[in-house]
mmCIF file of C-alpha atoms in Angstrom:
data_model
loop_
_atom_site.group_PDB
_atom_site.id
_atom_site.type_symbol
_atom_site.label_atom_id
_atom_site.label_comp_id
_atom_site.label_asym_id
_atom_site.label_seq_id
_atom_site.Cartn_x
_atom_site.Cartn_y
_atom_site.Cartn_z
ATOM 1 C CA MET A 1 -21.282 12.589 -23.579
ATOM 2 C CA LEU A 2 -19.522 11.045 -20.659
ATOM 3 C CA THR A 3 -17.896 13.604 -18.310
ATOM 4 C CA ARG A 4 -14.097 12.543 -17.824
ATOM 5 C CA ARG A 5 -13.193 11.701 -14.174
ATOM 6 C CA ARG A 6 -10.583 13.837 -12.343
ATOM 7 C CA VAL A 7 -8.811 11.501 -10.012
ATOM 8 C CA LEU A 8 -6.122 12.079 -7.428
ATOM 9 C CA VAL A 9 -3.589 9.413 -6.669
ATOM 10 C CA THR A 10 -1.428 10.401 -3.580
ATOM 11 C CA GLY A 11 1.605 8.361 -3.570
ATOM 12 C CA GLY A 12 1.479 8.043 -7.222
ATOM 13 C CA ALA A 13 4.946 7.643 -8.139
ATOM 14 C CA GLY A 14 5.311 4.736 -5.680
ATOM 15 C CA PHE A 15 5.311 0.839 -6.733
ATOM 16 C CA LEU A 16 1.464 0.462 -6.530
ATOM 17 C CA GLY A 17 0.652 4.034 -7.036
ATOM 18 C CA SER A 18 2.459 4.085 -10.386
ATOM 19 C CA HIS A 19 0.642 1.086 -11.627
ATOM 20 C CA LEU A 20 -2.845 2.402 -10.401
ATOM 21 C CA CYS A 21 -2.064 6.079 -12.304
ATOM 22 C CA GLU A 22 -1.422 3.603 -15.481
ATOM 23 C CA ARG A 23 -4.643 1.692 -14.803
ATOM 24 C CA LEU A 24 -6.603 4.980 -14.688
ATOM 25 C CA VAL A 25 -4.983 6.776 -17.503
ATOM 26 C CA GLU A 26 -5.714 3.566 -19.712
ATOM 27 C CA ARG A 27 -9.459 3.927 -18.862
ATOM 28 C CA GLY A 28 -9.681 7.468 -19.897
ATOM 29 C CA ASP A 29 -9.520 9.287 -16.472
ATOM 30 C CA ASP A 30 -7.741 12.691 -15.956
ATOM 31 C CA VAL A 31 -4.948 11.438 -13.377
ATOM 32 C CA LEU A 32 -3.348 13.937 -11.216
ATOM 33 C CA CYS A 33 -0.432 12.069 -9.435
ATOM 34 C CA LEU A 34 1.092 13.553 -6.204
ATOM 35 C CA ASP A 35 3.951 12.574 -4.425
ATOM 36 C CA ASN A 36 6.968 13.826 -2.254
ATOM 37 C CA PHE A 37 9.458 11.127 -3.523
ATOM 38 C CA PHE A 38 10.365 9.944 -0.113
ATOM 39 C CA THR A 39 10.152 6.484 -1.360
ATOM 40 C CA GLY A 40 8.429 7.091 -4.819
ATOM 41 C CA SER A 41 10.594 7.433 -8.098
ATOM 42 C CA ARG A 42 10.049 9.695 -10.909
ATOM 43 C CA ASP A 43 11.215 6.722 -12.987
ATOM 44 C CA ASN A 44 7.856 4.927 -12.169
ATOM 45 C CA ILE A 45 5.940 7.508 -14.009
ATOM 46 C CA ALA A 46 8.321 8.852 -16.678
ATOM 47 C CA HIS A 47 6.478 6.995 -19.360
ATOM 48 C CA LEU A 48 3.215 8.718 -18.328
ATOM 49 C CA LEU A 49 4.395 12.283 -18.300
ATOM 50 C CA GLU A 50 3.578 12.686 -22.224
ATOM 51 C CA GLU A 51 0.090 11.676 -21.669
ATOM 52 C CA PRO A 52 -2.381 14.400 -22.016
ATOM 53 C CA HIS A 53 -4.462 13.300 -19.196
ATOM 54 C CA PHE A 54 -1.856 12.854 -16.628
ATOM 55 C CA GLU A 55 -0.362 15.186 -14.281
ATOM 56 C CA LEU A 56 2.505 15.376 -11.783
ATOM 57 C CA MET A 57 2.831 17.419 -8.769
ATOM 58 C CA ARG A 58 5.316 17.177 -5.969
ATOM 59 C CA HIS A 59 3.566 17.681 -2.702
ATOM 60 C CA ASP A 60 3.706 16.183 0.858
ATOM 61 C CA VAL A 61 -0.037 15.051 2.047
ATOM 62 C CA THR A 62 0.879 16.470 5.424
ATOM 63 C CA PHE A 63 0.425 19.664 3.986
ATOM 64 C CA PRO A 64 -3.161 20.667 2.714
ATOM 65 C CA LEU A 65 -3.983 20.515 -0.816
ATOM 66 C CA TYR A 66 -6.496 22.748 -2.936
ATOM 67 C CA VAL A 67 -7.458 20.969 -5.997
ATOM 68 C CA GLU A 68 -10.721 19.945 -7.849
ATOM 69 C CA VAL A 69 -11.138 16.292 -8.099
ATOM 70 C CA ASP A 70 -13.894 13.702 -8.252
ATOM 71 C CA GLU A 71 -12.082 10.629 -6.532
ATOM 72 C CA ILE A 72 -8.961 10.279 -4.193
ATOM 73 C CA TYR A 73 -7.096 7.273 -3.922
ATOM 74 C CA ASN A 74 -4.774 7.761 -0.786
ATOM 75 C CA LEU A 75 -1.858 5.742 -0.935
ATOM 76 C CA ALA A 76 0.893 8.082 0.256
ATOM 77 C CA CYS A 77 2.967 6.329 2.998
ATOM 78 C CA PRO A 78 6.536 4.442 3.171
ATOM 79 C CA ALA A 79 5.188 0.797 3.005
ATOM 80 C CA SER A 80 8.215 -1.191 3.780
ATOM 81 C CA PRO A 81 10.103 -1.390 7.338
ATOM 82 C CA ILE A 82 13.538 -0.060 6.039
ATOM 83 C CA HIS A 83 11.895 3.179 4.941
ATOM 84 C CA TYR A 84 8.832 3.626 7.337
ATOM 85 C CA GLN A 85 11.556 3.132 10.497
ATOM 86 C CA ARG A 86 14.005 5.486 8.879
ATOM 87 C CA ASP A 87 11.559 8.310 9.958
ATOM 88 C CA PRO A 88 8.883 6.939 12.487
ATOM 89 C CA VAL A 89 7.440 10.348 13.369
ATOM 90 C CA GLN A 90 7.141 11.612 9.789
ATOM 91 C CA THR A 91 5.507 8.033 8.906
ATOM 92 C CA ILE A 92 2.748 8.524 11.417
ATOM 93 C CA LYS A 93 2.266 11.955 10.280
ATOM 94 C CA THR A 94 1.882 11.010 6.932
ATOM 95 C CA SER A 95 -0.828 8.453 7.744
ATOM 96 C CA VAL A 96 -2.634 10.725 10.032
ATOM 97 C CA HIS A 97 -2.195 14.288 8.994
ATOM 98 C CA GLY A 98 -2.336 12.843 5.388
ATOM 99 C CA ALA A 99 -5.649 11.396 6.168
ATOM 100 C CA ILE A 100 -7.027 14.385 7.686
ATOM 101 C CA ASN A 101 -6.009 16.657 4.814
ATOM 102 C CA MET A 102 -7.330 14.144 1.949
ATOM 103 C CA LEU A 103 -10.613 13.869 4.052
ATOM 104 C CA GLY A 104 -10.772 17.648 4.239
ATOM 105 C CA LEU A 105 -10.225 17.792 0.444
ATOM 106 C CA ALA A 106 -12.796 15.181 -0.122
ATOM 107 C CA LYS A 107 -15.401 17.045 2.246
ATOM 108 C CA ARG A 108 -14.976 20.308 0.384
ATOM 109 C CA THR A 109 -15.025 18.732 -3.213
ATOM 110 C CA ARG A 110 -17.656 16.079 -2.330
ATOM 111 C CA ALA A 111 -15.169 13.579 -3.959
ATOM 112 C CA LYS A 112 -15.345 9.866 -3.366
ATOM 113 C CA ILE A 113 -12.209 8.901 -1.316
ATOM 114 C CA LEU A 114 -10.372 5.303 -0.797
ATOM 115 C CA GLN A 115 -7.844 4.755 1.834
ATOM 116 C CA ALA A 116 -4.958 2.337 1.043
ATOM 117 C CA SER A 117 -4.925 0.693 4.431
ATOM 118 C CA THR A 118 -2.851 -2.376 5.303
ATOM 119 C CA SER A 119 -3.058 -6.094 6.579
ATOM 120 C CA GLU A 120 -0.371 -4.776 9.371
ATOM 121 C CA ILE A 121 -3.534 -3.436 11.236
ATOM 122 C CA TYR A 122 -4.119 -7.022 12.321
ATOM 123 C CA GLY A 123 -0.645 -7.016 14.200
ATOM 124 C CA ASP A 124 0.337 -10.323 15.243
ATOM 125 C CA PRO A 125 -2.679 -12.155 14.396
ATOM 126 C CA GLU A 126 -3.991 -15.133 16.448
ATOM 127 C CA VAL A 127 -6.767 -15.623 13.990
ATOM 128 C CA HIS A 128 -5.607 -17.124 10.511
ATOM 129 C CA PRO A 129 -6.840 -15.905 8.069
ATOM 130 C CA GLN A 130 -8.138 -12.769 9.476
ATOM 131 C CA PRO A 131 -11.597 -11.513 8.408
ATOM 132 C CA GLU A 132 -12.294 -7.932 8.195
ATOM 133 C CA SER A 133 -14.192 -8.360 11.560
ATOM 134 C CA TYR A 134 -10.996 -9.176 13.480
ATOM 135 C CA TRP A 135 -9.659 -6.598 15.596
ATOM 136 C CA GLY A 136 -6.128 -7.843 15.729
ATOM 137 C CA ASN A 137 -3.491 -8.404 18.323
ATOM 138 C CA VAL A 138 -1.434 -5.394 18.417
ATOM 139 C CA ASN A 139 1.452 -3.623 19.989
ATOM 140 C CA PRO A 140 1.140 0.113 19.786
ATOM 141 C CA ILE A 141 4.411 0.851 21.294
ATOM 142 C CA GLY A 142 6.819 -1.252 18.933
ATOM 143 C CA PRO A 143 9.385 -0.126 16.411
ATOM 144 C CA ARG A 144 6.906 -1.135 13.522
ATOM 145 C CA SER A 145 3.915 0.749 15.320
ATOM 146 C CA CYS A 146 4.397 3.895 13.436
ATOM 147 C CA TYR A 147 3.265 2.239 10.547
ATOM 148 C CA ASP A 148 0.629 -0.067 11.927
ATOM 149 C CA GLU A 149 -0.906 2.505 14.188
ATOM 150 C CA GLY A 150 -0.858 5.176 11.837
ATOM 151 C CA LYS A 151 -2.962 3.110 9.470
ATOM 152 C CA ARG A 152 -5.344 2.287 12.096
ATOM 153 C CA ALA A 153 -5.923 5.894 13.141
ATOM 154 C CA ALA A 154 -6.445 6.502 9.366
ATOM 155 C CA GLU A 155 -9.145 3.924 9.222
ATOM 156 C CA THR A 156 -10.746 5.670 12.225
ATOM 157 C CA LEU A 157 -10.697 9.169 10.448
ATOM 158 C CA PHE A 158 -12.201 7.691 7.443
ATOM 159 C CA PHE A 159 -15.339 6.244 9.227
ATOM 160 C CA ASP A 160 -15.720 9.266 11.435
ATOM 161 C CA TYR A 161 -15.838 11.426 8.358
ATOM 162 C CA HIS A 162 -18.180 8.900 6.957
ATOM 163 C CA ARG A 163 -20.574 8.978 9.950
ATOM 164 C CA GLN A 164 -20.200 12.646 10.902
ATOM 165 C CA HIS A 165 -20.023 14.395 7.360
ATOM 166 C CA GLY A 166 -21.563 11.762 4.993
ATOM 167 C CA LEU A 167 -18.286 11.389 2.831
ATOM 168 C CA ARG A 168 -18.383 8.449 0.451
ATOM 169 C CA VAL A 169 -15.268 6.550 1.814
ATOM 170 C CA LYS A 170 -13.912 3.236 1.025
ATOM 171 C CA VAL A 171 -11.179 1.343 2.798
ATOM 172 C CA ALA A 172 -8.923 -1.524 1.436
ATOM 173 C CA ARG A 173 -6.557 -3.484 3.711
ATOM 174 C CA ILE A 174 -3.779 -4.429 1.367
ATOM 175 C CA PHE A 175 -1.923 -7.636 1.901
ATOM 176 C CA ASN A 176 1.660 -8.469 0.270
ATOM 177 C CA THR A 177 1.791 -7.387 -3.404
ATOM 178 C CA TYR A 178 4.664 -7.981 -5.822
ATOM 179 C CA GLY A 179 5.545 -7.003 -9.189
ATOM 180 C CA PRO A 180 7.712 -4.827 -11.559
ATOM 181 C CA ARG A 181 8.845 -1.511 -9.967
ATOM 182 C CA MET A 182 9.426 -3.047 -6.605
ATOM 183 C CA HIS A 183 12.594 -1.514 -5.008
ATOM 184 C CA PRO A 184 15.221 -4.223 -4.911
ATOM 185 C CA ASN A 185 16.317 -3.076 -1.462
ATOM 186 C CA ASP A 186 13.155 -2.045 0.177
ATOM 187 C CA GLY A 187 13.542 -5.050 2.667
ATOM 188 C CA ARG A 188 10.311 -6.743 1.624
ATOM 189 C CA VAL A 189 10.589 -10.468 1.257
ATOM 190 C CA VAL A 190 9.908 -11.102 -2.370
ATOM 191 C CA SER A 191 12.336 -8.705 -3.502
ATOM 192 C CA THR A 192 14.883 -9.449 -0.946
ATOM 193 C CA PHE A 193 14.881 -13.279 -1.829
ATOM 194 C CA ILE A 194 15.173 -12.626 -5.363
ATOM 195 C CA VAL A 195 17.976 -10.234 -5.237
ATOM 196 C CA GLN A 196 19.796 -12.530 -2.697
ATOM 197 C CA ALA A 197 19.064 -15.620 -5.254
ATOM 198 C CA LEU A 198 20.473 -13.691 -8.242
ATOM 199 C CA LEU A 199 23.507 -12.379 -6.482
ATOM 200 C CA GLY A 200 24.413 -15.835 -5.354
ATOM 201 C CA GLU A 201 24.027 -14.697 -1.706
ATOM 202 C CA PRO A 202 22.405 -16.831 1.287
ATOM 203 C CA ILE A 203 18.699 -16.500 1.249
ATOM 204 C CA THR A 204 18.015 -15.171 4.675
ATOM 205 C CA ILE A 205 14.915 -16.474 6.447
ATOM 206 C CA PHE A 206 13.997 -14.932 9.723
ATOM 207 C CA GLY A 207 12.705 -17.816 12.218
ATOM 208 C CA ASP A 208 12.149 -21.281 11.208
ATOM 209 C CA GLY A 209 10.498 -20.214 7.999
ATOM 210 C CA GLY A 210 6.829 -21.652 8.987
ATOM 211 C CA GLN A 211 5.231 -18.308 9.194
ATOM 212 C CA THR A 212 3.023 -17.692 6.298
ATOM 213 C CA ARG A 213 2.279 -14.756 3.876
ATOM 214 C CA SER A 214 0.147 -14.349 1.090
ATOM 215 C CA PHE A 215 1.274 -12.655 -2.191
ATOM 216 C CA CYS A 216 -0.840 -10.919 -4.849
ATOM 217 C CA TYR A 217 0.403 -9.807 -8.240
ATOM 218 C CA ARG A 218 0.203 -5.832 -8.793
ATOM 219 C CA ASP A 219 -2.395 -6.094 -11.605
ATOM 220 C CA ASP A 220 -4.754 -8.031 -9.376
ATOM 221 C CA LEU A 221 -4.415 -5.626 -6.493
ATOM 222 C CA VAL A 222 -4.933 -2.547 -8.658
ATOM 223 C CA GLU A 223 -7.979 -4.111 -10.161
ATOM 224 C CA GLY A 224 -9.260 -4.565 -6.635
ATOM 225 C CA LEU A 225 -8.766 -0.971 -5.798
ATOM 226 C CA VAL A 226 -10.523 0.159 -8.854
ATOM 227 C CA ARG A 227 -13.462 -2.139 -8.291
ATOM 228 C CA LEU A 228 -13.792 -1.044 -4.817
ATOM 229 C CA MET A 229 -13.808 2.627 -5.805
ATOM 230 C CA ASP A 230 -16.391 1.934 -8.387
ATOM 231 C CA SER A 231 -18.670 -0.192 -6.013
ATOM 232 C CA PRO A 232 -21.821 1.371 -4.787
ATOM 233 C CA ASP A 233 -21.581 4.011 -2.022
ATOM 234 C CA ASP A 234 -22.676 1.594 0.801
ATOM 235 C CA VAL A 235 -19.717 -0.402 0.266
ATOM 236 C CA THR A 236 -17.404 1.223 2.653
ATOM 237 C CA GLY A 237 -15.044 -1.672 3.749
ATOM 238 C CA PRO A 238 -13.011 -2.196 5.437
ATOM 239 C CA ILE A 239 -12.107 -4.931 2.473
ATOM 240 C CA ASN A 240 -9.276 -7.324 2.677
ATOM 241 C CA LEU A 241 -7.368 -7.299 -0.842
ATOM 242 C CA GLY A 242 -4.688 -10.125 -1.813
ATOM 243 C CA ASN A 243 -4.381 -13.482 -2.597
ATOM 244 C CA PRO A 244 -6.206 -16.127 -0.683
ATOM 245 C CA GLY A 245 -3.438 -18.649 -1.061
ATOM 246 C CA GLU A 246 -0.650 -18.682 1.404
ATOM 247 C CA PHE A 247 3.113 -19.609 1.191
ATOM 248 C CA THR A 248 5.468 -20.396 4.180
ATOM 249 C CA MET A 249 8.548 -18.253 3.961
ATOM 250 C CA LEU A 250 10.552 -21.614 3.385
ATOM 251 C CA GLU A 251 8.428 -22.353 0.344
ATOM 252 C CA LEU A 252 8.726 -18.904 -0.977
ATOM 253 C CA ALA A 253 12.735 -19.217 -0.699
ATOM 254 C CA GLN A 254 12.446 -22.625 -2.374
ATOM 255 C CA LYS A 255 10.271 -21.459 -5.234
ATOM 256 C CA VAL A 256 12.509 -18.081 -5.802
ATOM 257 C CA LEU A 257 15.668 -20.811 -6.014
ATOM 258 C CA ALA A 258 13.847 -22.946 -8.378
ATOM 259 C CA ILE A 259 12.860 -20.296 -10.954
ATOM 260 C CA THR A 260 16.134 -18.425 -10.772
ATOM 261 C CA GLY A 261 18.133 -21.569 -10.669
ATOM 262 C CA SER A 262 20.451 -20.305 -8.034
ATOM 263 C CA SER A 263 22.683 -22.262 -5.732
ATOM 264 C CA SER A 264 22.133 -19.903 -2.864
ATOM 265 C CA ALA A 265 22.077 -21.536 0.640
ATOM 266 C CA ILE A 266 19.102 -20.856 2.868
ATOM 267 C CA VAL A 267 20.139 -19.511 6.260
ATOM 268 C CA HIS A 268 17.797 -18.713 9.363
ATOM 269 C CA HIS A 269 18.115 -15.810 11.684
ATOM 270 C CA ALA A 270 16.272 -14.600 14.613
ATOM 271 C CA LEU A 271 13.047 -12.835 14.096
ATOM 272 C CA PRO A 272 13.129 -9.169 14.471
ATOM 273 C CA VAL A 273 10.965 -7.650 17.138
ATOM 274 C CA ASP A 274 7.288 -7.404 16.127
ATOM 275 C CA ASP A 275 7.432 -9.302 13.037
ATOM 276 C CA PRO A 276 4.321 -11.236 12.852
#
């Protein structure tokens, strides 16, 4: 008889976390969803609350947690500039203290643990596309650094715990992801362009629109996380997770206009500080 896995998802009420919780419940895991609701929403996981193998706990990962689990997906951290720049000190504490606390939990329970890192660790890259071996071109003191450097520090902690304590770790560097449950006003480009188009407002492009991004649908990203967690123990990463195809910002704006049928104009503004 197969033993049901007990899986912890931190940041489980967020955009990606809620879809990951769904995926794990559907495959038969016992899922403990952890969130402090700074950016996560109870609405994202309300439909799971009646599931017998789903449990919701309000908790902040900057404080230790004492539970028994087999696997940990550490997704807890504000992920959009609007949210993580609102309280930059708390953002970096979430990444660093959160990683330390979840790694401590994994060490005690011998759980396998996956860190949701980010393509932002590459900074303003001088190499395109970025292989995992690329160390990046970073600004450690800019207004976005609370997020970027916090994630870089978390990666360091994961690999140090792996080397020193033999923990089974996985690190996923997540690129831009889109899909249902994105917050319409979180400042990310896909949701911003769609909202502006639907409201008939000008679509705002920062810079000349030639900068490129890749966009991965939420189901594909979640599948990548699950497959990475299920991979052999010697597959630690870091692994880039995203869509290999790229759009320029101008192409994305034109695509949104075509799909929505909007007559919104496209306007250009100066690039924000540290926007790669």
